[in-house]
C-alpha positions as a Python dict, from the first residue, in 0.01 Angstrom:
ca = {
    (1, 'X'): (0, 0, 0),
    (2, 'X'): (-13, -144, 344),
    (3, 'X'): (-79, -448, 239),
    (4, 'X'): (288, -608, 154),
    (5, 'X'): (615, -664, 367),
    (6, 'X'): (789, -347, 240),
    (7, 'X'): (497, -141, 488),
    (8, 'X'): (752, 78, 662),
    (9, 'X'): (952, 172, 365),
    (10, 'X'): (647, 261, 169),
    (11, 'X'): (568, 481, 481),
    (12, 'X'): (893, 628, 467),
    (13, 'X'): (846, 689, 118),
    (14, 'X'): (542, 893, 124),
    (15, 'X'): (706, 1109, 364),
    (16, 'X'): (1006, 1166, 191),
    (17, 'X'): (761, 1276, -117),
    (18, 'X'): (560, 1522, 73),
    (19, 'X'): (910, 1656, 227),
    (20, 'X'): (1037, 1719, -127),
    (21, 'X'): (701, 1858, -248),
    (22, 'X'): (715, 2118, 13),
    (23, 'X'): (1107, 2189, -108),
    (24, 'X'): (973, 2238, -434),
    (25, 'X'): (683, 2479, -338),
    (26, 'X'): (978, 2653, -166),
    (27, 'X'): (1188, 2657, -489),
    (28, 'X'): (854, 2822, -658),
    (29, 'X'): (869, 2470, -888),
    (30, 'X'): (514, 2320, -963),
    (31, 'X'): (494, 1996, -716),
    (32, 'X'): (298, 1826, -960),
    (33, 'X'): (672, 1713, -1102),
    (34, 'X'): (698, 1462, -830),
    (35, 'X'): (433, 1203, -758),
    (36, 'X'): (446, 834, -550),
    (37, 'X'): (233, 520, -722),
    (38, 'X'): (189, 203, -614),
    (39, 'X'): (217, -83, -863),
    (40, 'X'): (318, -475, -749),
    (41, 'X'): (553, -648, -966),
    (42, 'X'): (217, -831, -1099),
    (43, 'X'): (59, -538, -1234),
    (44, 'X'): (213, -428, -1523),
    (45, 'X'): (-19, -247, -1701),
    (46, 'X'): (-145, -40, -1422),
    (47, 'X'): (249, 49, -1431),
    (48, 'X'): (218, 150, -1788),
    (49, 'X'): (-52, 335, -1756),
    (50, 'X'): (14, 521, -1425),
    (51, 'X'): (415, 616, -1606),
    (52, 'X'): (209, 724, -1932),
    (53, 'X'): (-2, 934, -1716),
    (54, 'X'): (252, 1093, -1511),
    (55, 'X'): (480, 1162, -1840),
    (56, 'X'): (161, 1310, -1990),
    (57, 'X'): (133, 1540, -1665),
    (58, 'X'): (491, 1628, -1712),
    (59, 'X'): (459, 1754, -2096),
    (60, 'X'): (178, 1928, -1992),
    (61, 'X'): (373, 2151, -1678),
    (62, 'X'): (645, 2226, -1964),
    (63, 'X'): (1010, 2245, -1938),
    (64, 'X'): (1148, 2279, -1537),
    (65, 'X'): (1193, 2672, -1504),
    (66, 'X'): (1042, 2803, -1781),
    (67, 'X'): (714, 2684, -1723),
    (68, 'X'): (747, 2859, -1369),
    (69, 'X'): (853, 3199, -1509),
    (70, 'X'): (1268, 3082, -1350),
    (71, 'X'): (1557, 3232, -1540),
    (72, 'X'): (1800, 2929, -1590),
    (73, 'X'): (2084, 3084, -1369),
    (74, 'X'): (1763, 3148, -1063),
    (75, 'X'): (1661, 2776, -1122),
    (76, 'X'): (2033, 2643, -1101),
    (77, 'X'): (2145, 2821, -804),
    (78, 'X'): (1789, 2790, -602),
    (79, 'X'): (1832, 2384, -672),
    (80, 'X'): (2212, 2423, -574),
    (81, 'X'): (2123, 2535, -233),
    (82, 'X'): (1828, 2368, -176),
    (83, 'X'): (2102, 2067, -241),
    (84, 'X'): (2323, 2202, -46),
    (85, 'X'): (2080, 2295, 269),
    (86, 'X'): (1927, 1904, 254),
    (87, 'X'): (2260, 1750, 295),
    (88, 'X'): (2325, 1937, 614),
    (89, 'X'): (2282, 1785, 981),
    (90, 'X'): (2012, 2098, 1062),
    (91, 'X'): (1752, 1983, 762),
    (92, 'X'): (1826, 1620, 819),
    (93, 'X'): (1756, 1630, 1149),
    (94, 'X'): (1441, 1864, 1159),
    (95, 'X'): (1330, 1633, 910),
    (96, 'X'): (1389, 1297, 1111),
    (97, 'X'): (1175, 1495, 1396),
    (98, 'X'): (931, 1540, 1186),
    (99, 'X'): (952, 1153, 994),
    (100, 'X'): (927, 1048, 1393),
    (101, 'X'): (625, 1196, 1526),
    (102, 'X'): (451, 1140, 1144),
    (103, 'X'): (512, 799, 1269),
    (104, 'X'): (397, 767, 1625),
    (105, 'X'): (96, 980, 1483),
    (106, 'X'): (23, 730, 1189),
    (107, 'X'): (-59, 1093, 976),
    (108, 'X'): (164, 966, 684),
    (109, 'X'): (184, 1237, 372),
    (110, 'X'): (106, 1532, 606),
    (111, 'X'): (428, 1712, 768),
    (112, 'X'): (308, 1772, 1121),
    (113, 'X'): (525, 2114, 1149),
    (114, 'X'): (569, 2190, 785),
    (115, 'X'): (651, 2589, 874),
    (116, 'X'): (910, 2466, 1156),
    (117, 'X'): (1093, 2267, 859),
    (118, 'X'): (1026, 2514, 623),
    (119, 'X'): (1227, 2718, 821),
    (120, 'X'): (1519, 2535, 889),
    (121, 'X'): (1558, 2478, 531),
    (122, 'X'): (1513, 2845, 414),
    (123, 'X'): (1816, 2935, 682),
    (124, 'X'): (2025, 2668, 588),
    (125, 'X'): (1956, 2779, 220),
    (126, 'X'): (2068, 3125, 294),
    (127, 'X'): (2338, 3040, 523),
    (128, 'X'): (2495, 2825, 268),
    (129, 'X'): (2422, 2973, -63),
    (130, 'X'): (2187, 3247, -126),
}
């Protein structure tokens, strides 16, 4: 992973993935449905194999909602304003915080205050929606 030119993005990506793992966990949503990979452009069958795996992984959780006991109507409006909540300045800043000192602390994948954001998600959730 650290290996090519596109370092810092791959960086940013992992921490983007553990952000929206934790928004799932939040959401009650397995956080197995979301997974990062690295594959060059020259390694197409480790591609193949890692998308076969991950769409086996998927069959196996089961359909979104029902496979985590949601009612459709639950599942909609928790995503709505989980939607909702991400897009505001509060989230997208506690986030950047957190993106920022993940960075000077080279502790990529691991949300250094993962209760602090959890919290200013879980406001912003209920102040805009729930």
């Amino acid at each position: 992973m650290g290996e090519c030119h596109y370092r810092s993005g791959n960086y940013e990506a992992i921490n983007k993935i553990a952000f929206i793992r934790m928004i799932l966990k939040s959401l009650e949503i397995n956080a197995d449905r979301i997974a990062i990979e690295w594959a060059s452009a020259a390694e197409g069958p480790l591609f193949v194999k890692l998308i076969t795996e991950f769409t086996g992984k998927i069959k196996a959780i089961g359909t979104l909602g029902i496979s985590e006991g949601l009612k459709r109507e639950e599942l909609m409006l928790k995503i709505k304003a989980a939607s909702m909540a991400v897009e505001g300045m509060k989230v997208r800043m506690a986030f950047a915080k957190q993106a920022k000192q993940i960075k000077k602390d080279k502790a990529y994948g691991h949300l250094p205050s993962e209760e602090k954001l959890l919290t200013v998600l879980m406001n912003e959730m209920d102040r805009k929606f729930l």
